Short mmCIF file of C-alpha atoms in Angstrom, two decimals:
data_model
loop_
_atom_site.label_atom_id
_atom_site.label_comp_id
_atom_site.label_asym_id
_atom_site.label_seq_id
_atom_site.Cartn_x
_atom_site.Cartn_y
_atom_site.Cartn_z
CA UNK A 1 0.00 0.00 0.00
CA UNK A 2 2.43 2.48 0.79
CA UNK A 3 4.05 2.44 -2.85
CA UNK A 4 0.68 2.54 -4.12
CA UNK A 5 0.13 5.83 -2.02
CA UNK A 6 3.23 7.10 -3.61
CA UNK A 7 1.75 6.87 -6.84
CA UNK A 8 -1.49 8.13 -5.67
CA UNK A 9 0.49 11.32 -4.67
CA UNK A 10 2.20 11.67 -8.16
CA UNK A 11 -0.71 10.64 -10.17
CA UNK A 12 -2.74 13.89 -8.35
CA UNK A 13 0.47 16.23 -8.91
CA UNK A 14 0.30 15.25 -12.81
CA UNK A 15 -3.23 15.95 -13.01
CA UNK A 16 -2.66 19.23 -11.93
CA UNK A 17 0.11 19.96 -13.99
CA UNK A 18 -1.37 19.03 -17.02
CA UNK A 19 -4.44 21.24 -16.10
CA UNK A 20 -1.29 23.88 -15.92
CA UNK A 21 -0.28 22.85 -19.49
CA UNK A 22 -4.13 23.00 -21.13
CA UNK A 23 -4.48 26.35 -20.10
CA UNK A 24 -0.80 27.29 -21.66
CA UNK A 25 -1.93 25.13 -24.39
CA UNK A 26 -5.40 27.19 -24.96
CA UNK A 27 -3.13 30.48 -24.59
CA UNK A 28 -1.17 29.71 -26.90
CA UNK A 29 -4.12 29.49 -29.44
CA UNK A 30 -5.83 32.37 -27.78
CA UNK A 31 -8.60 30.67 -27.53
CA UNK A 32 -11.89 31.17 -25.60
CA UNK A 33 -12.70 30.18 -21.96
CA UNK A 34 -16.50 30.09 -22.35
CA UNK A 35 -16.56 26.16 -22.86
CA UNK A 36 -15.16 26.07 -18.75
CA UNK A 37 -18.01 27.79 -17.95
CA UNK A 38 -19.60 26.34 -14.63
CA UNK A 39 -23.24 25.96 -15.77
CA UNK A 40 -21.88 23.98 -18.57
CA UNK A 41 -20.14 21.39 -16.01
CA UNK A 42 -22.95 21.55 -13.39
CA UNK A 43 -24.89 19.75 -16.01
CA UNK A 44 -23.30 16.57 -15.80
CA UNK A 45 -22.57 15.57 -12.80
CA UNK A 46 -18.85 14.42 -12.35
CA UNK A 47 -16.73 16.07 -9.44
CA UNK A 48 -13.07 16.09 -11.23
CA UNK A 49 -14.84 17.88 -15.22
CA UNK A 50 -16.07 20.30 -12.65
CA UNK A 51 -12.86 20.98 -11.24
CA UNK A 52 -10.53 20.88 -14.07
CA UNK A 53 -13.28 23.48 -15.46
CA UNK A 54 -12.62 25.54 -12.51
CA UNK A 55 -8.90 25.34 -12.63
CA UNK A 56 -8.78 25.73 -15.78
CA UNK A 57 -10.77 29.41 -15.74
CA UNK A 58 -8.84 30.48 -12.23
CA UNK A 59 -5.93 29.80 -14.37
CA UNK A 60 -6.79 31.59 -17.93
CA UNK A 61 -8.57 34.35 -16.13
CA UNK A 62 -8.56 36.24 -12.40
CA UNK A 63 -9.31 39.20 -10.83
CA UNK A 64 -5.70 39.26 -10.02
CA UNK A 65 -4.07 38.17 -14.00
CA UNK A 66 -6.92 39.39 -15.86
CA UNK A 67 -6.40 37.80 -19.85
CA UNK A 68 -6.54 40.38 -22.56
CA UNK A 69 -7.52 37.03 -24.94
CA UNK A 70 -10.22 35.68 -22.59
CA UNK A 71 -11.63 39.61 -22.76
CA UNK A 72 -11.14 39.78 -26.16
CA UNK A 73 -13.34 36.39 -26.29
CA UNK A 74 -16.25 38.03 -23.67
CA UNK A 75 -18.95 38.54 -26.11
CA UNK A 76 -17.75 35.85 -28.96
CA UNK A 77 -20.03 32.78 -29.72
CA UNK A 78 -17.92 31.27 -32.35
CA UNK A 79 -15.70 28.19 -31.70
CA UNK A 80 -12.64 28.19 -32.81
CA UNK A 81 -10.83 26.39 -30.57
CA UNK A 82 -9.58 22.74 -31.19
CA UNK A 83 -11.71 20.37 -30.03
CA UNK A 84 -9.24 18.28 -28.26
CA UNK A 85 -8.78 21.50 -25.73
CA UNK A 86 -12.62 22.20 -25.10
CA UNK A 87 -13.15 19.03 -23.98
CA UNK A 88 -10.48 18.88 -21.69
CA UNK A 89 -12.39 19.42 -17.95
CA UNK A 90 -13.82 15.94 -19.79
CA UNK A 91 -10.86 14.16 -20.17
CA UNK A 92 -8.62 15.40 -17.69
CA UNK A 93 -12.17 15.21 -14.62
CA UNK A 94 -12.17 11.51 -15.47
CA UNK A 95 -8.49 10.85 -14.31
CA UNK A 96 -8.81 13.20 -11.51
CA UNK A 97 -12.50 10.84 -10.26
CA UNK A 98 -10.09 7.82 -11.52
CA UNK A 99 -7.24 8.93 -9.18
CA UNK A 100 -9.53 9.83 -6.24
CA UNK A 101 -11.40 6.36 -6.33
CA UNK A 102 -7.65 4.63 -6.32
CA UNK A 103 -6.81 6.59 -3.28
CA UNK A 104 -10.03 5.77 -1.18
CA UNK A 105 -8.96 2.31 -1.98
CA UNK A 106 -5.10 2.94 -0.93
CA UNK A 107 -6.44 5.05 2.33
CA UNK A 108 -8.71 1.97 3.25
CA UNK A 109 -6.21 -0.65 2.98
CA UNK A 110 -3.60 1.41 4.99
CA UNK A 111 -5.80 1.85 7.47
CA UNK A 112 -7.13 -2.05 7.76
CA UNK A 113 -3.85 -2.90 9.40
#
């Protein structure tokens, strides 16, 4: 188990930093945070889309680092960006829930002995 819970730990850091390297990635393209939008995730109900989603917009666009391209984007209902970076709260939310259920496994069989 405790190997296991080292992997647990660097499985969750990698999640995060590929969150970190979508939102460089969408950037980069200058594309459009409007398909992170929350009422978009709250739809379907799956814990880790809705917090990539969230991550993702805290990290494209804060109070604090506001983006010129995500203002430039405010009012703008076209897609244009690729498809394989909108649907990443999708992809990425599934190994986060994925990584989460492995570690409630690893916690309970630490904990059994």
């Amino acid at each position: 188990p405790s190997l296991g819970a080292e992997a647990v730990n660097r499985a969750k850091l990698l999640c995060l930093q590929a969150d970190v390297i979508a939102a460089l990635t969408l950037e980069a393209y200058s594309g459009s945070i409007v398909p992170f939008s929350p009422h978009l995730h709250k739809i379907r109900a799956h814990k880790g889309q809705g917090m990539c989603a969230q991550r993702l917009r805290a990290l494209l666009h804060s109070v604090m680092y506001p983006s010129g391209i995500s203002e430039q984007h405010a009012n703008c209902r076209r897609v244009q960006d690729p498809y394989s970076i909108r649907c990443t709260p999708q992809v990425h939310g599934i190994v986060a829930d994925t990584i989460e259920f492995v570690s409630g496994v690893i916690e309970t069989e630490i904990n059994r002995a």
